[in-house]
Amino acid sequence: MSIVPEKRKSQQRSTSLSDCDSDDEPKIPLNQFYPYIRCGLCCGFLIDASTITECLHTFCKSCIVKHFFYSNRCPTCSIVVHETQPLYNIRPDRQLQDIVYKMVPFLEEFEREQMRNFYKSRGLEVPNPVICSPSPVVSKKQRKEPLPQSIFTIPPELNVSLLLEFAGAEHGINNYKPLERPYLRVSGEATVRHVALFIRRKMELSSTCQVDMACGEHLLDHCQSLKDIKKIAGKEAYQDGLLVLHFALVLPSET
């Protein structure tokens, strides 16, 4: 077995350290980032990246809007995004879109050119955001303009905002899921029965359990509509503008 002198060992160590201090940084292939910067519907790079607030999966805006025309579930995890209006639960992800444009050269300019050609081929006026280059950074001294409102507006028929507060379960009722999202916006034409069915589905209640609901001191009948409850509810029944309904899980009474 050969023995390396101490001086020679130190020289070898210094050589290896100098090699590690090289300015060359490891390069990672772009395809390793595909799961994070490509749309799961069109398999292209994200354009107008829009994220579902329920599960945080992101898609191209046009792709997810088209998908929601025939389904209310996330294409990736199949979670129900919204029972009736899934478009309410998507938000633009501008930070992710900026990352995609920086990682994929010429993608932003290519998309701009595609949009110009789209409008020109149809004899339409090209919108300003397509004509102009990216807006300069606004200085802190300049007054910030209000952000544009979302294109998705809440229909006027969904005119009742509810806060569902769990009052507890009767002894003997087990194995139910907690109601993770107690906020609900529904039509005033909906009845207490509709709300109870919503609770039953979200909490995965068994058929041997029933849902009793109250508003303030009033025990509610399942056939009462929410607009009628709003008429009889006092100010104490509201919290931050939301109509508070208390519900409890009980066993059906024996007759």
Short mmCIF file of C-alpha atoms in Angstrom, two decimals:
data_model
loop_
_atom_site.label_atom_id
_atom_site.label_comp_id
_atom_site.label_asym_id
_atom_site.label_seq_id
_atom_site.Cartn_x
_atom_site.Cartn_y
_atom_site.Cartn_z
CA MET A 1 0.00 0.00 0.00
CA SER A 2 1.46 3.36 -1.06
CA ILE A 3 1.46 6.32 1.27
CA VAL A 4 1.12 9.85 -0.11
CA PRO A 5 3.26 12.44 1.69
CA GLU A 6 1.48 15.20 3.60
CA LYS A 7 2.76 17.89 1.24
CA ARG A 8 1.47 16.01 -1.76
CA LYS A 9 -1.90 15.46 -0.04
CA SER A 10 -2.31 19.18 0.55
CA GLN A 11 -1.52 19.89 -3.08
CA GLN A 12 -4.18 17.42 -4.16
CA ARG A 13 -6.73 18.99 -1.82
CA SER A 14 -6.01 22.47 -3.14
CA THR A 15 -6.38 21.23 -6.71
CA SER A 16 -9.76 19.63 -6.02
CA LEU A 17 -11.04 22.75 -4.27
CA SER A 18 -9.99 24.93 -7.17
CA ASP A 19 -11.92 22.64 -9.48
CA CYS A 20 -15.06 23.06 -7.35
CA ASP A 21 -14.68 26.86 -7.42
CA SER A 22 -15.12 26.91 -11.18
CA ASP A 23 -17.50 29.53 -12.51
CA ASP A 24 -19.32 26.99 -14.66
CA GLU A 25 -22.80 26.43 -13.21
CA PRO A 26 -24.64 23.18 -13.90
CA LYS A 27 -27.26 23.54 -16.60
CA ILE A 28 -30.63 21.86 -16.11
CA PRO A 29 -32.59 20.82 -19.21
CA LEU A 30 -35.80 22.77 -19.73
CA ASN A 31 -37.86 19.57 -20.05
CA GLN A 32 -37.31 18.87 -16.34
CA PHE A 33 -39.51 21.90 -15.61
CA TYR A 34 -42.31 20.86 -17.99
CA PRO A 35 -44.63 19.62 -15.19
CA TYR A 36 -44.59 23.14 -13.71
CA ILE A 37 -44.74 25.37 -16.80
CA ARG A 38 -46.97 23.42 -19.20
CA CYS A 39 -50.77 23.22 -19.29
CA GLY A 40 -52.24 19.82 -18.46
CA LEU A 41 -55.01 20.30 -21.04
CA CYS A 42 -53.23 21.48 -24.21
CA CYS A 43 -49.73 20.26 -23.17
CA GLY A 44 -48.28 23.58 -24.37
CA PHE A 45 -46.49 26.21 -22.32
CA LEU A 46 -48.80 28.16 -20.03
CA ILE A 47 -50.42 31.23 -21.59
CA ASP A 48 -52.44 33.54 -19.32
CA ALA A 49 -51.78 31.10 -16.47
CA SER A 50 -54.88 30.71 -14.31
CA THR A 51 -54.95 28.80 -11.02
CA ILE A 52 -57.92 27.01 -9.44
CA THR A 53 -58.25 28.32 -5.88
CA GLU A 54 -59.64 25.02 -4.56
CA CYS A 55 -56.62 22.85 -5.43
CA LEU A 56 -53.99 25.27 -6.85
CA HIS A 57 -53.64 23.47 -10.19
CA THR A 58 -52.81 25.81 -13.06
CA PHE A 59 -53.82 25.82 -16.73
CA CYS A 60 -53.97 28.18 -19.69
CA LYS A 61 -56.90 30.53 -19.18
CA SER A 62 -58.56 29.65 -22.49
CA CYS A 63 -58.10 25.92 -21.83
CA ILE A 64 -59.67 25.89 -18.36
CA VAL A 65 -62.55 28.15 -19.42
CA LYS A 66 -63.41 25.76 -22.26
CA HIS A 67 -63.11 22.78 -19.89
CA PHE A 68 -65.59 24.34 -17.44
CA PHE A 69 -68.19 24.56 -20.18
CA TYR A 70 -68.86 20.84 -19.76
CA SER A 71 -67.38 19.95 -16.36
CA ASN A 72 -67.12 21.53 -12.90
CA ARG A 73 -64.16 19.38 -11.81
CA CYS A 74 -60.42 20.06 -11.90
CA PRO A 75 -58.87 18.21 -14.88
CA THR A 76 -55.91 17.13 -12.72
CA CYS A 77 -57.37 16.01 -9.38
CA SER A 78 -61.12 15.82 -10.18
CA ILE A 79 -62.09 17.93 -7.16
CA VAL A 80 -65.41 19.78 -7.55
CA VAL A 81 -64.33 23.38 -8.13
CA HIS A 82 -67.84 24.83 -7.71
CA GLU A 83 -71.23 23.20 -7.84
CA THR A 84 -72.67 25.57 -10.47
CA GLN A 85 -70.15 28.32 -11.33
CA PRO A 86 -66.57 26.93 -11.41
CA LEU A 87 -65.31 30.04 -13.23
CA TYR A 88 -65.66 31.96 -9.95
CA ASN A 89 -62.82 29.91 -8.47
CA ILE A 90 -60.00 30.59 -10.92
CA ARG A 91 -57.51 33.43 -10.52
CA PRO A 92 -54.74 34.73 -12.83
CA ASP A 93 -51.26 33.63 -11.78
CA ARG A 94 -49.11 36.47 -13.09
CA GLN A 95 -45.97 35.44 -11.22
CA LEU A 96 -45.99 31.97 -12.75
CA GLN A 97 -46.67 33.46 -16.19
CA ASP A 98 -43.65 35.77 -15.82
CA ILE A 99 -41.52 32.75 -14.90
CA VAL A 100 -42.71 30.86 -18.00
CA TYR A 101 -41.87 33.82 -20.27
CA LYS A 102 -38.38 34.11 -18.74
CA MET A 103 -37.68 30.38 -19.06
CA VAL A 104 -38.93 30.05 -22.66
CA PRO A 105 -37.23 32.61 -24.95
CA PHE A 106 -39.38 34.43 -27.53
CA LEU A 107 -42.62 32.83 -26.22
CA GLU A 108 -44.11 36.14 -25.10
CA GLU A 109 -43.35 37.90 -28.39
CA PHE A 110 -44.62 34.89 -30.34
CA GLU A 111 -47.94 35.00 -28.49
CA ARG A 112 -48.21 38.74 -29.12
CA GLU A 113 -47.66 38.19 -32.81
CA GLN A 114 -50.27 35.43 -32.85
CA MET A 115 -52.81 37.77 -31.26
CA ARG A 116 -52.03 40.54 -33.75
CA ASN A 117 -52.58 38.17 -36.65
CA PHE A 118 -55.82 36.90 -35.06
CA TYR A 119 -57.36 40.38 -34.88
CA LYS A 120 -56.04 41.55 -38.24
CA SER A 121 -57.29 38.44 -40.08
CA ARG A 122 -60.80 39.24 -38.82
CA GLY A 123 -60.64 42.95 -39.59
CA LEU A 124 -60.77 43.87 -35.88
CA GLU A 125 -58.91 46.61 -34.08
CA VAL A 126 -55.88 45.27 -32.26
CA PRO A 127 -56.18 45.98 -28.50
CA ASN A 128 -53.56 48.22 -26.92
CA PRO A 129 -52.05 45.54 -24.66
CA VAL A 130 -51.18 43.55 -27.79
CA ILE A 131 -49.66 46.53 -29.62
CA CYS A 132 -47.60 47.88 -26.77
CA SER A 133 -44.49 46.38 -25.33
CA PRO A 134 -44.48 45.37 -21.67
CA SER A 135 -45.26 48.36 -19.47
CA PRO A 136 -42.32 49.96 -17.63
CA VAL A 137 -41.88 49.58 -13.90
CA VAL A 138 -43.99 52.13 -12.05
CA SER A 139 -42.06 54.18 -9.53
CA LYS A 140 -43.22 54.22 -5.94
CA LYS A 141 -43.96 57.94 -6.18
CA GLN A 142 -46.43 57.42 -9.01
CA ARG A 143 -50.03 56.85 -8.07
CA LYS A 144 -51.07 53.26 -8.49
CA GLU A 145 -54.04 52.75 -10.78
CA PRO A 146 -56.79 50.41 -9.58
CA LEU A 147 -56.52 46.88 -10.89
CA PRO A 148 -59.00 45.96 -13.61
CA GLN A 149 -62.06 44.13 -12.39
CA SER A 150 -62.38 40.42 -13.04
CA ILE A 151 -64.28 39.43 -16.16
CA PHE A 152 -66.26 36.96 -14.07
CA THR A 153 -69.16 38.64 -12.30
CA ILE A 154 -71.51 37.04 -9.81
CA PRO A 155 -75.01 36.60 -11.27
CA PRO A 156 -77.67 38.66 -9.49
CA GLU A 157 -79.75 35.56 -8.76
CA LEU A 158 -77.10 34.37 -6.29
CA ASN A 159 -78.20 37.03 -3.84
CA VAL A 160 -77.87 35.32 -0.45
CA SER A 161 -74.51 34.93 1.30
CA LEU A 162 -74.47 32.36 4.11
CA LEU A 163 -72.17 31.49 6.96
CA LEU A 164 -72.85 27.93 8.14
CA GLU A 165 -71.82 27.42 11.77
CA PHE A 166 -71.64 23.89 13.16
CA ALA A 167 -73.43 23.60 16.52
CA GLY A 168 -72.39 20.02 17.21
CA ALA A 169 -73.54 16.43 16.76
CA GLU A 170 -75.81 14.32 18.92
CA HIS A 171 -74.23 11.48 20.87
CA GLY A 172 -73.96 8.41 18.68
CA ILE A 173 -73.23 10.28 15.44
CA ASN A 174 -69.67 9.64 14.33
CA ASN A 175 -67.54 9.34 11.20
CA TYR A 176 -68.47 12.61 9.54
CA LYS A 177 -66.13 15.01 7.78
CA PRO A 178 -65.78 18.61 8.98
CA LEU A 179 -67.32 21.32 6.82
CA GLU A 180 -64.12 22.88 5.50
CA ARG A 181 -65.74 25.84 3.71
CA PRO A 182 -68.62 27.29 5.75
CA TYR A 183 -69.27 30.14 3.29
CA LEU A 184 -71.95 29.73 0.65
CA ARG A 185 -73.59 32.02 -1.92
CA VAL A 186 -76.95 30.82 -3.25
CA SER A 187 -80.22 31.98 -4.70
CA GLY A 188 -82.90 33.35 -2.40
CA GLU A 189 -85.28 30.85 -4.00
CA ALA A 190 -83.31 27.97 -2.45
CA THR A 191 -84.81 26.34 0.62
CA VAL A 192 -83.39 25.14 3.91
CA ARG A 193 -83.63 21.64 2.49
CA HIS A 194 -81.20 22.57 -0.30
CA VAL A 195 -78.70 23.89 2.23
CA ALA A 196 -79.12 20.75 4.36
CA LEU A 197 -78.46 18.58 1.30
CA PHE A 198 -75.31 20.59 0.60
CA ILE A 199 -74.12 20.02 4.19
CA ARG A 200 -74.99 16.33 4.00
CA ARG A 201 -72.96 15.88 0.85
CA LYS A 202 -69.91 17.84 2.02
CA MET A 203 -69.79 16.15 5.43
CA GLU A 204 -70.58 12.71 3.95
CA LEU A 205 -73.35 12.06 6.46
CA SER A 206 -75.06 8.71 6.75
CA SER A 207 -78.74 8.22 6.05
CA THR A 208 -79.40 7.71 9.78
CA CYS A 209 -78.45 11.31 10.52
CA GLN A 210 -80.52 14.43 9.88
CA VAL A 211 -79.57 18.11 9.76
CA ASP A 212 -81.47 20.60 11.92
CA MET A 213 -80.96 24.28 11.17
CA ALA A 214 -81.69 27.49 13.05
CA CYS A 215 -81.33 31.21 12.40
CA GLY A 216 -80.95 33.11 15.63
CA GLU A 217 -83.67 31.78 17.92
CA HIS A 218 -85.82 30.45 15.08
CA LEU A 219 -85.75 26.73 14.31
CA LEU A 220 -86.10 26.49 10.55
CA ASP A 221 -88.42 24.31 8.57
CA HIS A 222 -86.90 22.56 5.56
CA CYS A 223 -89.49 24.05 3.21
CA GLN A 224 -88.65 27.67 4.11
CA SER A 225 -86.92 29.67 1.40
CA LEU A 226 -83.85 31.73 2.17
CA LYS A 227 -85.48 34.94 0.98
CA ASP A 228 -88.26 34.42 3.56
CA ILE A 229 -85.67 33.79 6.26
CA LYS A 230 -83.93 37.05 5.36
CA LYS A 231 -87.20 38.90 5.95
CA ILE A 232 -87.68 37.56 9.47
CA ALA A 233 -84.01 37.60 10.50
CA GLY A 234 -82.91 40.44 12.72
CA LYS A 235 -79.56 42.25 12.68
CA GLU A 236 -78.19 39.79 15.22
CA ALA A 237 -78.51 37.04 12.60
CA TYR A 238 -75.86 38.67 10.41
CA GLN A 239 -72.10 38.62 10.70
CA ASP A 240 -70.04 40.82 8.38
CA GLY A 241 -72.97 40.94 5.97
CA LEU A 242 -73.42 37.16 5.96
CA LEU A 243 -76.62 35.47 7.10
CA VAL A 244 -75.58 33.04 9.85
CA LEU A 245 -77.30 29.67 9.94
CA HIS A 246 -76.50 27.27 12.77
CA PHE A 247 -76.85 23.57 12.07
CA ALA A 248 -76.63 20.46 14.21
CA LEU A 249 -76.51 16.76 13.43
CA VAL A 250 -79.21 14.78 15.18
CA LEU A 251 -80.67 11.30 15.09
CA PRO A 252 -84.23 11.02 13.79
CA SER A 253 -86.81 10.96 16.56
CA GLU A 254 -88.59 7.66 17.14
CA THR A 255 -92.33 7.75 16.61
#
